[in-house]
Amino acid sequence: MSYRHKIGCSLENLKGVRDFVRKSLKGQRISEVMLNEIILALDEMCSNLMIHAHHCNPDHFLELTIEIPEKGKLVFEIMDDGAMFDINQFHEPDLENLVQEKRKGGLGIRLVKSIMDDVQYLSRNGRFVCRLIKKIS
Amino acid sequence: MVHIKRLQEDGADILAIVGEIDASSSIELDLTIAKSVGEGFTRIFVDCSSLEYISSAGLGVFMSYIEEFRDKSIIMILYGMKEKVHNTFQILGLADLLHIRANKQEAKQLLHELSA
């Protein structure tokens, strides 16, 4: 099974990303809490790219695909023509520092790393690909 | 996508969040809390019973007020979260940094204890 969704880089489209993920995973045996976590991780990855790599330009596009190669394993890929931001290279500050600096960012990456089992970066046909893997069994 | 209703009860401001908070709508939450503080409220409840979703942008708004509230002795208590929403706070350990209670009654009880 494979699902595909093209997204303009506007934060208004995050709702569409969440709806796409929810609809695509309908029928999978996932608890509401875990489904929300998966939706959250994809929302965070897309909003990060929209803001930091594309400055919310709606004429720039991301492509999100969902594949279920085997039972109990979900593979998400976000394809981007622009520069990819490697969250594995990002060392998130600790929570108390975030509180003291009154920073509103830095939490999303922490969420994605906590939720997903693996985050990989690759390039395919000249495009950057971020692959997120979640085991659900 | 998100609508925040405000009402006052026993001198406290109650912010009831209806809908979803993501990177496009977190500004609404920020503005509403800032308004409440600006109007001089020092007891703020956040009714999360109709909050369907929150992403890091919304969590970041709550985080950004922690220090200011400590300095100004403002107490903010969130209550009524759905399990999936509460889970998002728990993943990051924010449940330990913020005051979160299951329902309004427990939130009022906590306010009573913190105010004593």
PDB file of N, CA and C in Angstrom, chain A residues 49 53-54 61-64 77-86 120-131:
ATOM      1  N   LEU A  49      10.361  22.074   7.801  1.00  0.00           N
ATOM      2  CA  LEU A  49      10.857  22.319   6.441  1.00  0.00           C
ATOM      3  C   LEU A  49      10.217  23.561   5.841  1.00  0.00           C
ATOM      4  N   ALA A  53      13.378  25.779   5.676  1.00  0.00           N
ATOM      5  CA  ALA A  53      13.978  25.564   4.350  1.00  0.00           C
ATOM      6  C   ALA A  53      13.264  26.363   3.260  1.00  0.00           C
ATOM      7  N   HIS A  54      11.980  26.686   3.475  1.00  0.00           N
ATOM      8  CA  HIS A  54      11.213  27.324   2.390  1.00  0.00           C
ATOM      9  C   HIS A  54      10.584  28.667   2.780  1.00  0.00           C
ATOM     10  N   PHE A  61       7.039  23.189  -2.973  1.00  0.00           N
ATOM     11  CA  PHE A  61       6.258  22.015  -2.604  1.00  0.00           C
ATOM     12  C   PHE A  61       7.088  20.920  -1.938  1.00  0.00           C
ATOM     13  N   LEU A  62       6.441  20.229  -1.019  1.00  0.00           N
ATOM     14  CA  LEU A  62       6.993  19.017  -0.422  1.00  0.00           C
ATOM     15  C   LEU A  62       6.109  17.871  -0.893  1.00  0.00           C
ATOM     16  N   GLU A  63       6.674  16.680  -0.875  1.00  0.00           N
ATOM     17  CA  GLU A  63       5.847  15.532  -1.214  1.00  0.00           C
ATOM     18  C   GLU A  63       5.982  14.513  -0.088  1.00  0.00           C
ATOM     19  N   LEU A  64       4.852  14.056   0.367  1.00  0.00           N
ATOM     20  CA  LEU A  64       4.852  13.094   1.472  1.00  0.00           C
ATOM     21  C   LEU A  64       4.284  11.773   0.977  1.00  0.00           C
ATOM     22  N   GLU A  77       8.028   9.104   3.803  1.00  0.00           N
ATOM     23  CA  GLU A  77       9.110   9.825   3.144  1.00  0.00           C
ATOM     24  C   GLU A  77       8.641  11.230   2.800  1.00  0.00           C
ATOM     25  N   ILE A  78       9.489  12.190   3.122  1.00  0.00           N
ATOM     26  CA  ILE A  78       9.214  13.570   2.737  1.00  0.00           C
ATOM     27  C   ILE A  78      10.264  13.948   1.707  1.00  0.00           C
ATOM     28  N   MET A  79       9.790  14.303   0.504  1.00  0.00           N
ATOM     29  CA  MET A  79      10.720  14.656  -0.570  1.00  0.00           C
ATOM     30  C   MET A  79      10.724  16.163  -0.779  1.00  0.00           C
ATOM     31  N   ASP A  80      11.918  16.680  -0.988  1.00  0.00           N
ATOM     32  CA  ASP A  80      12.077  18.124  -1.028  1.00  0.00           C
ATOM     33  C   ASP A  80      13.135  18.477  -2.068  1.00  0.00           C
ATOM     34  N   ASP A  81      12.844  19.455  -2.902  1.00  0.00           N
ATOM     35  CA  ASP A  81      13.833  19.901  -3.884  1.00  0.00           C
ATOM     36  C   ASP A  81      14.878  20.814  -3.242  1.00  0.00           C
ATOM     37  N   GLY A  82      14.494  21.423  -2.139  1.00  0.00           N
ATOM     38  CA  GLY A  82      15.388  22.362  -1.471  1.00  0.00           C
ATOM     39  C   GLY A  82      16.350  21.644  -0.541  1.00  0.00           C
ATOM     40  N   ALA A  83      17.022  22.404   0.273  1.00  0.00           N
ATOM     41  CA  ALA A  83      17.979  21.827   1.210  1.00  0.00           C
ATOM     42  C   ALA A  83      17.236  21.124   2.329  1.00  0.00           C
ATOM     43  N   MET A  84      17.758  19.990   2.717  1.00  0.00           N
ATOM     44  CA  MET A  84      17.117  19.247   3.796  1.00  0.00           C
ATOM     45  C   MET A  84      17.806  19.594   5.111  1.00  0.00           C
ATOM     46  N   PHE A  85      17.032  19.645   6.138  1.00  0.00           N
ATOM     47  CA  PHE A  85      17.548  19.960   7.457  1.00  0.00           C
ATOM     48  C   PHE A  85      17.661  18.657   8.231  1.00  0.00           C
ATOM     49  N   ASP A  86      18.886  18.252   8.524  1.00  0.00           N
ATOM     50  CA  ASP A  86      19.106  16.945   9.156  1.00  0.00           C
ATOM     51  C   ASP A  86      18.938  17.050  10.671  1.00  0.00           C
ATOM     52  N   GLN A 120      16.094   8.770   8.668  1.00  0.00           N
ATOM     53  CA  GLN A 120      17.221   8.647   7.728  1.00  0.00           C
ATOM     54  C   GLN A 120      17.128   9.741   6.671  1.00  0.00           C
ATOM     55  N   TYR A 121      18.299  10.109   6.142  1.00  0.00           N
ATOM     56  CA  TYR A 121      18.331  11.082   5.050  1.00  0.00           C
ATOM     57  C   TYR A 121      19.022  10.464   3.855  1.00  0.00           C
ATOM     58  N   LEU A 122      18.463  10.664   2.676  1.00  0.00           N
ATOM     59  CA  LEU A 122      19.075  10.141   1.470  1.00  0.00           C
ATOM     60  C   LEU A 122      18.745  11.071   0.310  1.00  0.00           C
ATOM     61  N   SER A 123      19.360  10.839  -0.832  1.00  0.00           N
ATOM     62  CA  SER A 123      18.951  11.613  -1.998  1.00  0.00           C
ATOM     63  C   SER A 123      18.560  10.643  -3.100  1.00  0.00           C
ATOM     64  N   ARG A 124      17.558  11.029  -3.875  1.00  0.00           N
ATOM     65  CA  ARG A 124      17.042  10.156  -4.930  1.00  0.00           C
ATOM     66  C   ARG A 124      16.682  11.035  -6.119  1.00  0.00           C
ATOM     67  N   ASN A 125      17.219  10.749  -7.264  1.00  0.00           N
ATOM     68  CA  ASN A 125      16.964  11.533  -8.483  1.00  0.00           C
ATOM     69  C   ASN A 125      17.161  13.033  -8.252  1.00  0.00           C
ATOM     70  N   GLY A 126      18.191  13.353  -7.511  1.00  0.00           N
ATOM     71  CA  GLY A 126      18.511  14.756  -7.280  1.00  0.00           C
ATOM     72  C   GLY A 126      17.631  15.435  -6.246  1.00  0.00           C
ATOM     73  N   ARG A 127      16.761  14.667  -5.612  1.00  0.00           N
ATOM     74  CA  ARG A 127      15.906  15.252  -4.581  1.00  0.00           C
ATOM     75  C   ARG A 127      16.326  14.746  -3.199  1.00  0.00           C
ATOM     76  N   PHE A 128      16.117  15.591  -2.227  1.00  0.00           N
ATOM     77  CA  PHE A 128      16.405  15.182  -0.854  1.00  0.00           C
ATOM     78  C   PHE A 128      15.213  14.397  -0.309  1.00  0.00           C
ATOM     79  N   VAL A 129      15.530  13.354   0.410  1.00  0.00           N
ATOM     80  CA  VAL A 129      14.463  12.541   0.993  1.00  0.00           C
ATOM     81  C   VAL A 129      14.740  12.330   2.477  1.00  0.00           C
ATOM     82  N   CYS A 130      13.728  12.592   3.281  1.00  0.00           N
ATOM     83  CA  CYS A 130      13.816  12.258   4.700  1.00  0.00           C
ATOM     84  C   CYS A 130      12.881  11.083   4.926  1.00  0.00           C
ATOM     85  N   ARG A 131      13.435   9.993   5.432  1.00  0.00           N
ATOM     86  CA  ARG A 131      12.632   8.786   5.642  1.00  0.00           C
ATOM     87  C   ARG A 131      12.463   8.550   7.146  1.00  0.00           C
TER      88      ARG A 131
END
